[in-house]
């Protein structure tokens, strides 16, 4: 079951939302409704699900209704109609107390303008959610200290937000949201107000955080690069409606409409970049048949990888060895890699364009091998590094 | 020619007679309560020897607003002793402070109420407009009718006069708190009260303090006008010198009020300033 489920959600601002919704159903456009009823359609029939542990990005231009949408999830904004179901409970039907409880226990939010309280210290800010939850001072401070250390603000506990830079303020915002250990984190353009360098740093840290404790995150952004870099799946919004939902690859490769295509045009480097530009040097390989499973296992451990390519003494690709197989082989005291060598692997040429890599990458979880005409291993491509490369803005220069 | 007559004056007089008769027990209670407050302040200020109050006041000013204003306060208050209007000055301070206290007692809750509900704001606002535009002399009369000549009537008149600014500024200050701050508080499950106490009131404090400052200033200026209905104090000095065309005495009364005004204004301003710096 999905953690968040949104069904046919509408939000219409203005005097006559019911009538506006009827007009929408009859096929009137957003502009027609605005001029006839002075009603603004902010969210138009949005439906999607977010899985446990997923980083779900909602992306759209300003005015596309994405900020309204995210506020409907915790009902900071009351949806006009539709259903929001979180962890099996229907949020849209909750009474005041149940809603307050949901916000205290399960959801927290990070804001574009940081919204850290200027009259509270960093520590007090971080402990705010726990204070509202009713935790005693000592416990909540303890938790706040830990969370601040996690976001890299150790030592700043007693400063006021005025004394902090923008990036640090948002770290406080993030710490405040994380301190309550919520199931769901709502991030509304959380990094948009930061300068590009700090933004990239924060994105990386968010990815790092996700690697340690996987939280379910709904992340709003107007920046496609950001969406591609951090999103597990992306929903594209236009005029309040969701135009397409998919993984970054799907969005890049099969834009569902002109609108999406226009966005993606900016990222057209996917059609320009080649395998050679995004591959990593094969630093860790084992030689087959010389090396045994022990060597392979140690090599993987040293490099922190879960699979390793095997080449012969002329660096020609022989296959791939998985860590779990190597471990088994070691336990069974096998001397060479013959039994565990997987020869059925996808290879690409250095001049294969990125667009064609995506389908190969999404088919299996193994890294791709880049080989020359004589099957010599030139480089390795893993999914993460491709997306990172794209998000970094081409980066063919390094 | 249009020939008709609306007997507003008659209506009001009849109504007031009826009202004052029917609610006179309540009025007596209120009157006694207000009198206790004024008397309390007066006793505190007039019971000890002048020098004690002079020194204590200067120290207080020094702690709150710094040495410069403390020197001014010391010399200014010393001058009122020299001009032989100490009693009157302290009576005026007592009235102004009780006026402020009672005003704020109503004004701040009203301001908070107005900030929380648009309906409340719509009701309160025209009443404030009415209170502020009505010439102050006009409500001296009902004040006297309800409470008789004397300090209590003066206090009531002062209250009506001094209440609107803090109500407005409290309301404004709370409404001006950035929407995102309020959203942030709510997103963590704060209820209305928690949002108000933890976020809105602290962030609105500089504006609210500006309202308190206004309140004190207006209460002080009202004490002069209210001398006509028996407020006493420096206002009475001014009033008497007007009646006897005694320019010298009038100047003495005026100076006393100016000295008080400067001290009280700077004092509250620096409290408001401290509040801003703490943010």
XYZ file of C-alpha atoms in Angstrom:
677
model
C 0.000 0.000 0.000
C 1.205 3.453 -0.852
C 2.045 5.766 2.018
C 0.410 8.755 0.383
C -2.508 8.480 -1.949
C -4.102 11.484 -3.596
C -7.314 11.033 -5.561
C -8.919 13.630 -7.801
C -7.800 16.543 -5.708
C -9.155 19.994 -6.549
C -8.409 23.338 -5.004
C -10.246 26.356 -6.281
C -9.794 29.760 -4.700
C -12.626 32.239 -4.994
C -16.241 32.714 -4.194
C -17.926 29.857 -5.985
C -15.693 26.788 -5.997
C -18.490 24.268 -6.564
C -19.669 26.006 -9.670
C -16.112 26.461 -10.877
C -15.542 22.766 -10.498
C -18.670 22.012 -12.493
C -17.420 24.286 -15.256
C -14.084 22.483 -15.212
C -15.891 19.205 -15.720
C -17.777 20.747 -18.620
C -14.472 21.540 -20.226
C -14.059 25.245 -19.583
C -10.478 26.406 -19.313
C -8.836 27.894 -16.254
C -8.844 31.362 -17.814
C -12.514 31.198 -18.758
C -13.406 30.263 -15.208
C -11.278 33.063 -13.842
C -12.985 35.662 -15.989
C -16.502 34.320 -15.408
C -16.419 33.471 -11.712
C -13.324 35.235 -10.415
C -12.303 31.802 -9.207
C -8.754 30.541 -9.513
C -8.207 26.890 -10.196
C -5.011 26.111 -8.302
C -5.111 22.328 -8.328
C -7.059 20.580 -11.052
C -7.869 16.906 -10.599
C -4.540 15.766 -9.228
C -4.072 12.077 -8.512
C -0.889 10.321 -7.555
C 0.616 7.949 -5.047
C 3.865 8.105 -3.138
C 5.478 4.926 -1.888
C 7.168 4.421 1.442
C 10.737 5.709 1.270
C 10.289 7.440 -2.038
C 11.543 10.907 -2.879
C 8.694 12.220 -4.969
C 9.291 15.488 -6.759
C 6.480 17.749 -7.906
C 7.842 20.079 -10.484
C 6.282 22.983 -12.332
C 6.630 26.654 -13.060
C 5.499 29.245 -10.551
C 1.729 29.427 -10.541
C 1.330 25.825 -11.582
C -0.285 25.007 -8.254
C 2.469 22.894 -6.797
C 2.736 24.842 -3.534
C -1.013 24.643 -3.102
C -0.909 20.934 -3.808
C 1.687 20.227 -1.141
C -0.278 22.259 1.400
C -3.342 20.182 0.688
C -1.440 17.117 1.890
C -1.305 18.408 5.480
C -4.318 20.635 4.965
C -2.581 23.911 5.590
C -4.832 24.643 2.658
C -8.255 23.044 2.676
C -8.829 21.183 -0.608
C -12.089 21.931 -2.414
C -12.720 18.281 -3.162
C -10.921 14.991 -3.578
C -9.212 12.680 -1.156
C -5.835 12.579 0.519
C -5.033 9.311 2.243
C -1.932 8.993 4.362
C -0.956 5.643 5.812
C -4.496 4.388 5.330
C -6.167 7.302 7.099
C -8.228 9.737 5.108
C -6.725 13.127 5.881
C -9.450 15.000 4.046
C -12.040 13.649 6.475
C -10.087 14.218 9.684
C -11.485 16.472 12.366
C -9.452 19.232 13.926
C -7.812 17.094 16.596
C -6.944 14.205 14.341
C -5.397 16.625 11.877
C -3.349 18.277 14.598
C -2.207 14.865 15.699
C -1.206 13.943 12.164
C 0.894 17.096 11.880
C 2.498 16.478 15.253
C 3.331 12.839 14.677
C 3.628 12.045 11.004
C 4.265 14.993 8.732
C 6.604 17.906 8.908
C 7.424 20.621 6.471
C 10.340 22.685 5.209
C 9.599 26.072 3.682
C 10.989 28.087 0.810
C 11.581 31.169 2.936
C 12.987 28.948 5.720
C 10.348 30.213 8.177
C 12.676 29.688 11.106
C 11.470 31.649 14.092
C 13.690 34.703 14.528
C 12.981 35.040 18.248
C 14.116 31.530 19.054
C 17.619 30.120 19.130
C 18.677 27.453 16.681
C 18.113 24.884 19.406
C 14.652 26.176 20.298
C 13.724 26.256 16.643
C 14.833 22.683 16.170
C 12.962 21.507 19.233
C 9.772 23.339 18.286
C 7.893 20.392 16.817
C 8.777 18.297 19.863
C 7.641 21.061 22.174
C 4.276 21.141 20.445
C 4.158 17.379 20.764
C 4.507 17.892 24.511
C 7.949 16.407 25.092
C 9.711 17.588 28.278
C 12.435 20.185 27.785
C 15.345 17.884 28.478
C 14.288 15.202 26.047
C 13.465 17.567 23.254
C 16.743 19.420 23.627
C 18.582 16.123 23.565
C 16.849 15.189 20.333
C 17.434 18.669 18.905
C 21.159 18.453 19.652
C 21.361 15.148 17.815
C 19.432 16.420 14.821
C 21.519 19.571 14.586
C 24.648 17.491 14.554
C 23.190 15.435 11.737
C 22.600 18.508 9.559
C 26.035 19.913 10.359
C 25.083 22.665 12.795
C 26.818 21.362 15.873
C 28.059 24.288 17.912
C 25.456 26.726 16.602
C 22.725 25.722 19.045
C 22.585 28.984 20.931
C 22.779 31.371 18.012
C 19.800 33.260 16.664
C 18.767 32.777 13.021
C 19.778 36.400 12.279
C 23.364 35.390 12.841
C 23.210 32.592 10.284
C 23.620 32.492 6.518
C 20.769 31.440 4.234
C 22.084 27.928 3.823
C 22.454 27.510 7.550
C 18.985 28.871 8.170
C 17.571 26.239 5.857
C 19.578 23.627 7.709
C 17.765 24.772 10.821
C 14.499 24.481 8.906
C 15.469 20.984 7.875
C 16.595 20.042 11.380
C 13.329 21.326 12.806
C 11.448 19.118 10.365
C 13.646 16.074 10.972
C 13.698 16.344 14.762
C 10.173 14.983 15.027
C 11.218 11.939 13.006
C 8.264 12.260 10.698
C 7.133 9.536 8.309
C 6.675 12.172 5.666
C 8.690 15.259 4.911
C 7.110 17.964 2.799
C 9.663 20.262 1.205
C 8.243 23.317 -0.502
C 10.927 24.756 -2.785
C 13.206 24.158 0.137
C 16.419 24.964 -1.706
C 15.155 27.525 -4.193
C 16.107 30.555 -2.141
C 19.700 29.399 -1.787
C 22.527 30.332 -4.085
C 23.506 27.660 -6.627
C 26.568 26.380 -4.820
C 24.845 25.983 -1.474
C 21.839 24.532 -3.235
C 23.925 21.793 -4.799
C 25.507 21.092 -1.436
C 22.106 20.794 0.216
C 20.846 18.506 -2.550
C 23.807 16.231 -2.034
C 23.237 16.211 1.678
C 19.597 15.378 1.212
C 20.591 12.427 -0.946
C 23.081 11.400 1.743
C 20.396 11.663 4.411
C 18.109 9.523 2.296
C 20.846 6.932 2.039
C 21.102 6.626 5.817
C 17.438 6.869 6.812
C 14.998 6.579 3.924
C 12.129 8.928 4.501
C 9.165 9.545 2.325
C 9.661 12.994 0.887
C 7.433 15.132 -1.273
C 9.669 17.764 -2.763
C 8.412 20.791 -4.663
C 10.667 22.546 -7.134
C 10.593 24.625 -10.292
C 14.065 23.468 -11.250
C 14.216 20.455 -13.536
C 17.881 19.828 -12.852
C 17.096 19.592 -9.174
C 14.149 17.305 -9.866
C 16.287 15.005 -12.007
C 19.072 14.922 -9.511
C 17.171 14.040 -6.385
C 13.854 12.566 -7.530
C 12.982 8.903 -7.552
C 9.883 9.893 -9.469
C 8.784 13.239 -10.800
C 5.317 14.659 -11.319
C 5.127 17.546 -13.759
C 2.446 20.115 -13.113
C 0.926 22.648 -15.463
C -1.990 24.943 -14.690
C -2.865 22.935 -11.620
C -3.000 19.605 -13.403
C -0.434 16.833 -13.317
C 0.782 16.335 -16.884
C 3.123 13.430 -16.405
C 4.456 11.218 -13.650
C 7.509 9.086 -14.118
C 11.091 8.354 -13.256
C 13.648 10.922 -14.405
C 14.565 8.673 -17.316
C 10.972 8.276 -18.429
C 10.398 12.002 -18.311
C 13.539 12.735 -20.265
C 13.038 10.050 -22.850
C 9.296 10.113 -23.366
C 7.971 13.568 -22.598
C 4.209 13.143 -22.473
C 3.341 16.490 -23.983
C 4.756 19.577 -25.612
C 4.872 21.193 -22.252
C 7.091 18.522 -20.790
C 9.157 18.463 -23.945
C 9.842 22.147 -23.606
C 11.180 21.571 -20.161
C 13.242 18.688 -21.267
C 14.699 20.583 -24.194
C 16.829 22.399 -21.705
C 18.190 19.090 -20.613
C 18.729 17.963 -24.145
C 22.237 17.139 -23.220
C 20.867 13.635 -22.760
C 20.970 13.448 -26.524
C 24.367 15.064 -26.813
C 26.263 13.388 -24.055
C 27.839 10.060 -24.867
C 28.734 7.105 -22.765
C 32.349 8.141 -22.808
C 31.508 11.454 -21.134
C 29.602 10.001 -18.234
C 31.520 6.809 -17.589
C 33.819 6.341 -14.635
C 37.302 4.928 -14.956
C 37.282 1.261 -14.051
C 39.431 1.641 -10.960
C 38.454 -1.670 -9.479
C 38.520 -4.793 -11.630
C 39.555 -8.373 -11.067
C 41.612 -10.370 -13.462
C 40.099 -13.567 -14.702
C 41.058 -16.323 -14.367
C 43.972 -15.253 -12.145
C 42.044 -13.806 -9.162
C 39.790 -15.812 -6.900
C 36.628 -14.861 -5.007
C 38.574 -13.626 -1.976
C 40.399 -11.032 -4.028
C 37.153 -9.965 -5.688
C 35.405 -9.611 -2.350
C 38.203 -7.569 -0.803
C 38.387 -5.334 -3.819
C 34.652 -4.626 -3.672
C 34.829 -3.945 0.038
C 37.709 -1.532 -0.370
C 35.878 0.391 -3.047
C 32.459 0.202 -1.482
C 30.778 -1.404 -4.458
C 28.464 -4.383 -4.727
C 29.640 -5.774 -8.057
C 32.897 -5.852 -9.945
C 33.889 -6.403 -13.571
C 36.322 -9.119 -14.488
C 38.827 -8.663 -17.332
C 41.513 -10.860 -18.754
C 45.183 -9.949 -18.798
C 44.656 -7.787 -21.875
C 41.811 -5.926 -20.153
C 39.170 -7.570 -22.270
C 35.840 -7.818 -20.516
C 34.983 -11.276 -19.242
C 31.938 -10.711 -17.049
C 30.735 -9.381 -13.741
C 30.926 -10.755 -10.208
C 28.316 -9.909 -7.603
C 29.289 -9.441 -3.967
C 26.793 -11.953 -2.574
C 28.002 -14.621 -5.028
C 31.611 -13.942 -4.122
C 30.780 -14.264 -0.444
C 29.118 -17.600 -1.050
C 32.045 -18.779 -3.114
C 34.444 -17.857 -0.334
C 32.371 -19.774 2.170
C 32.333 -22.791 -0.102
C 36.063 -22.435 -0.545
C 35.952 -22.124 -4.301
C 39.294 -21.220 -5.773
C 38.376 -19.363 -8.921
C 35.582 -17.220 -10.305
C 34.398 -19.544 -13.067
C 31.221 -20.596 -11.277
C 30.107 -17.173 -10.222
C 31.159 -15.114 -13.202
C 28.137 -13.616 -14.905
C 28.926 -13.351 -18.586
C 25.527 -12.091 -19.644
C 26.092 -8.356 -19.296
C 25.135 -5.298 -21.307
C 27.947 -3.451 -22.976
C 27.916 -0.176 -24.842
C 30.362 1.603 -27.121
C 31.965 4.883 -26.013
C 29.978 6.881 -28.553
C 26.557 5.533 -27.525
C 24.402 8.526 -26.709
C 22.972 8.893 -23.265
C 19.409 8.589 -24.450
C 20.048 4.997 -25.418
C 21.728 4.254 -22.130
C 18.632 4.920 -20.116
C 16.652 1.963 -21.343
C 19.586 -0.354 -20.703
C 20.122 1.100 -17.251
C 16.511 0.823 -16.231
C 16.293 -2.787 -17.435
C 18.654 -4.103 -14.826
C 20.391 -2.846 -11.775
C 23.865 -3.815 -12.922
C 26.315 -1.189 -14.026
C 26.959 -0.874 -17.752
C 30.355 -1.662 -19.208
C 31.785 0.609 -21.854
C 34.030 -1.376 -24.202
C 35.973 -0.642 -27.375
C 35.853 -2.657 -30.569
C 38.172 -5.288 -29.163
C 35.956 -5.679 -26.079
C 38.461 -3.913 -23.837
C 36.899 -2.328 -20.748
C 37.087 1.458 -20.985
C 34.724 2.539 -18.272
C 31.724 1.861 -16.070
C 28.367 3.585 -16.013
C 26.033 3.425 -13.038
C 22.573 4.929 -12.985
C 23.252 7.438 -10.248
C 26.255 8.952 -11.922
C 24.342 9.532 -15.157
C 21.589 11.436 -13.431
C 24.112 13.391 -11.420
C 25.953 14.295 -14.570
C 22.762 15.477 -16.211
C 21.784 17.512 -13.230
C 25.177 19.100 -12.961
C 24.615 20.722 -16.308
C 26.424 18.595 -18.813
C 29.731 18.387 -17.077
C 31.450 16.748 -20.032
C 34.509 18.734 -19.135
C 35.746 16.611 -16.288
C -37.247 75.041 3.250
C -36.652 71.807 5.059
C -38.379 72.055 8.347
C -37.784 69.197 10.702
C -35.999 68.593 13.957
C -34.242 65.494 15.311
C -34.168 65.682 19.093
C -30.880 63.823 19.462
C -29.954 65.736 22.586
C -33.260 64.849 24.280
C -32.988 61.211 23.356
C -29.478 60.897 24.662
C -30.334 62.686 27.910
C -33.356 60.492 28.549
C -31.401 57.382 27.706
C -28.522 58.327 29.951
C -30.810 59.102 32.858
C -32.441 55.731 32.494
C -29.172 53.904 32.090
C -27.304 55.575 34.922
C -30.178 54.860 37.260
C -30.491 51.210 36.333
C -26.842 50.357 36.419
C -25.750 52.473 39.317
C -24.789 49.498 41.542
C -22.535 48.170 38.801
C -21.130 51.640 38.304
C -20.313 51.905 41.972
C -18.361 48.651 41.814
C -16.435 49.757 38.750
C -15.852 53.132 40.308
C -14.493 51.612 43.490
C -12.200 49.337 41.492
C -10.807 52.181 39.396
C -10.365 54.352 42.422
C -8.326 51.640 44.118
C -5.954 51.577 41.184
C -5.399 55.334 41.115
C -5.079 55.531 44.889
C -2.607 52.655 44.783
C -0.355 54.443 42.338
C -0.695 57.738 44.190
C 0.188 56.131 47.498
C 3.255 54.477 46.077
C 4.442 57.716 44.499
C 3.533 60.182 47.235
C 3.973 58.247 50.444
C 7.807 58.088 50.525
C 9.901 61.286 50.700
C 10.431 62.964 47.324
C 14.109 62.094 47.265
C 13.442 58.382 47.483
C 11.131 58.408 44.473
C 13.484 60.732 42.619
C 16.431 58.377 43.108
C 14.423 55.206 42.478
C 12.931 56.629 39.302
C 16.345 57.707 38.048
C 17.820 54.280 38.744
C 14.908 52.591 36.959
C 15.349 54.851 33.947
C 19.093 54.221 33.985
C 18.624 50.447 34.005
C 16.066 50.472 31.240
C 17.089 53.335 28.976
C 20.662 54.216 29.850
C 22.591 56.947 31.592
C 21.652 59.831 29.316
C 17.940 59.659 29.935
C 18.572 58.904 33.615
C 20.414 62.212 34.002
C 17.563 63.984 32.249
C 14.990 62.240 34.442
C 16.885 63.134 37.601
C 17.257 66.811 36.664
C 13.727 67.079 35.290
C 12.093 65.572 38.330
C 14.360 67.624 40.571
C 13.081 70.697 38.732
C 9.475 69.771 39.519
C 10.425 69.658 43.198
C 12.113 73.039 42.765
C 9.034 74.489 41.090
C 6.938 73.126 43.950
C 4.723 70.943 41.755
C 5.974 67.525 42.941
C 2.599 66.525 44.382
C 0.823 67.516 41.183
C 3.415 65.795 38.989
C 3.082 62.542 40.888
C -0.726 62.779 40.789
C -0.486 63.154 37.030
C 1.903 60.206 36.761
C -0.454 58.109 38.865
C -3.413 58.972 36.663
C -1.497 58.447 33.423
C -0.139 55.105 34.598
C -3.477 53.839 35.859
C -5.073 55.053 32.625
C -2.456 53.153 30.644
C -2.769 50.062 32.786
C -6.543 49.867 32.529
C -6.467 50.724 28.819
C -3.964 47.990 28.060
C -5.938 45.552 30.178
C -8.713 45.892 27.634
C -6.797 46.973 24.556
C -4.403 44.055 24.167
C -7.007 41.294 24.486
C -9.258 43.270 22.130
C -6.412 43.656 19.672
C -5.690 39.930 19.840
C -9.370 39.171 19.338
C -9.498 41.471 16.319
C -6.428 39.790 14.866
C -7.943 36.321 15.182
C -11.301 36.993 13.630
C -12.268 39.183 10.731
C -15.751 39.530 12.134
C -14.380 40.814 15.415
C -12.198 43.243 13.525
C -15.160 44.501 11.523
C -17.062 45.159 14.739
C -14.211 46.670 16.734
C -12.843 48.936 14.046
C -15.782 51.380 13.727
C -15.993 51.595 17.502
C -12.343 52.611 17.601
C -12.945 55.125 14.823
C -15.775 56.540 16.876
C -13.664 56.726 20.024
C -10.840 58.442 18.219
C -12.780 61.007 16.217
C -15.220 62.025 18.918
C -13.912 65.249 20.445
C -12.579 64.372 23.861
C -14.658 67.051 25.541
C -17.813 65.203 24.497
C -17.125 62.104 26.532
C -16.090 64.062 29.558
C -19.791 64.686 30.103
C -21.019 61.051 30.226
C -17.949 60.156 32.260
C -19.015 62.716 34.853
C -22.635 61.622 34.647
C -21.772 58.028 35.338
C -18.951 58.455 37.801
C -19.321 62.009 39.144
C -16.606 64.658 39.158
C -13.233 63.353 40.175
C -10.378 61.070 39.347
C -12.448 58.051 38.402
C -14.317 59.975 35.706
C -10.975 61.316 34.524
C -9.629 57.783 34.392
C -12.586 56.588 32.328
C -12.192 59.484 29.901
C -8.470 58.728 29.682
C -9.246 55.098 28.953
C -11.564 55.920 26.077
C -8.986 58.272 24.673
C -5.925 56.078 25.090
C -7.329 52.671 24.189
C -7.648 52.777 20.395
C -3.942 52.943 19.423
C -2.870 49.836 21.350
C -5.890 47.900 20.063
C -5.084 48.840 16.487
C -1.374 48.231 16.782
C -1.797 44.891 18.548
C -4.140 43.771 15.793
C -1.855 45.104 13.096
C 1.289 43.644 14.638
C -0.197 40.157 14.828
C -1.668 40.308 11.350
C 1.648 41.468 9.943
C 3.519 38.394 11.156
C 4.623 36.662 7.994
C 2.234 34.061 6.712
C 4.998 31.500 6.365
C 5.843 31.773 10.094
C 2.245 31.049 10.989
C 2.136 28.214 8.473
C 5.326 26.787 9.920
C 3.830 26.780 13.397
C 0.627 25.196 12.155
C 2.471 22.604 10.098
C 3.932 21.206 13.306
C 0.468 20.841 14.747
C 0.339 24.003 16.854
C -3.164 24.939 17.809
C -4.349 28.534 17.701
C -3.269 29.360 21.212
C 0.209 27.872 20.737
C 0.626 29.708 17.455
C -0.388 32.937 19.137
C 1.800 32.596 22.206
C 4.860 30.984 20.622
C 4.995 32.812 17.328
C 2.561 35.623 16.672
C 2.805 37.578 19.918
C 6.617 37.510 20.180
C 6.990 38.563 16.559
C 4.361 41.282 16.944
C 5.973 42.603 20.123
C 7.732 45.640 18.597
C 4.464 46.838 17.070
C 2.555 46.114 20.263
C 5.146 48.082 22.243
C 4.690 50.998 19.858
C 1.016 50.813 20.789
C 1.877 50.841 24.471
C 4.046 53.895 23.913
C 1.184 55.656 22.108
C -1.147 54.660 24.889
C 1.023 56.239 27.574
C 1.455 59.424 25.579
C -2.259 59.778 24.988
C -3.078 59.014 28.596
C -0.669 61.739 29.647
C -2.141 64.287 27.290
C -5.644 63.396 28.450
C -4.790 64.122 32.062
C -4.626 67.817 31.160
C -8.043 67.885 29.544
C -9.478 65.702 32.270
C -8.459 68.284 34.844
C -11.739 69.981 33.922
C -13.642 67.099 35.511
C -11.479 66.887 38.573
C -8.413 64.953 37.519
C -6.164 67.229 39.584
C -2.431 67.098 39.077
C -0.458 69.212 36.622
C -3.546 69.616 34.442
C -5.212 71.464 37.267
C -2.216 73.810 37.551
C -2.586 74.616 33.859
C -6.351 74.973 34.099
C -6.150 77.326 37.083
C -3.521 79.504 35.475
C -5.755 79.732 32.401
C -8.654 80.911 34.546
C -6.468 83.478 36.332
C -4.352 84.425 33.279
C -1.231 83.446 35.236
C 1.316 82.816 32.432
C 4.078 81.923 34.881
C 2.092 79.236 36.643
C 0.828 77.898 33.296
C 4.415 77.503 32.121
C 5.316 75.604 35.270
C 2.458 73.138 34.718
C 3.302 72.808 31.041
C 6.984 72.182 31.765
C 6.117 69.458 34.231
C 4.008 67.684 31.623
C 6.719 68.001 28.968
C 9.324 66.542 31.339
C 7.065 63.590 32.109
C 6.234 63.104 28.457
C 9.870 62.960 27.408
C 10.817 60.513 30.150
C 7.878 58.182 29.552
C 8.224 58.298 25.789
C 11.925 57.503 25.684
C 11.503 54.896 28.366
C 8.863 52.881 26.492
C 10.648 53.425 23.227
C 13.797 51.853 24.571
C 11.797 48.918 25.916
C 10.340 48.437 22.434
C 13.836 48.765 20.983
C 15.194 46.068 23.291
C 12.437 43.840 22.085
C 13.422 44.352 18.499
C 17.058 43.573 19.205
C 16.203 40.322 20.890
C 14.748 38.925 17.718
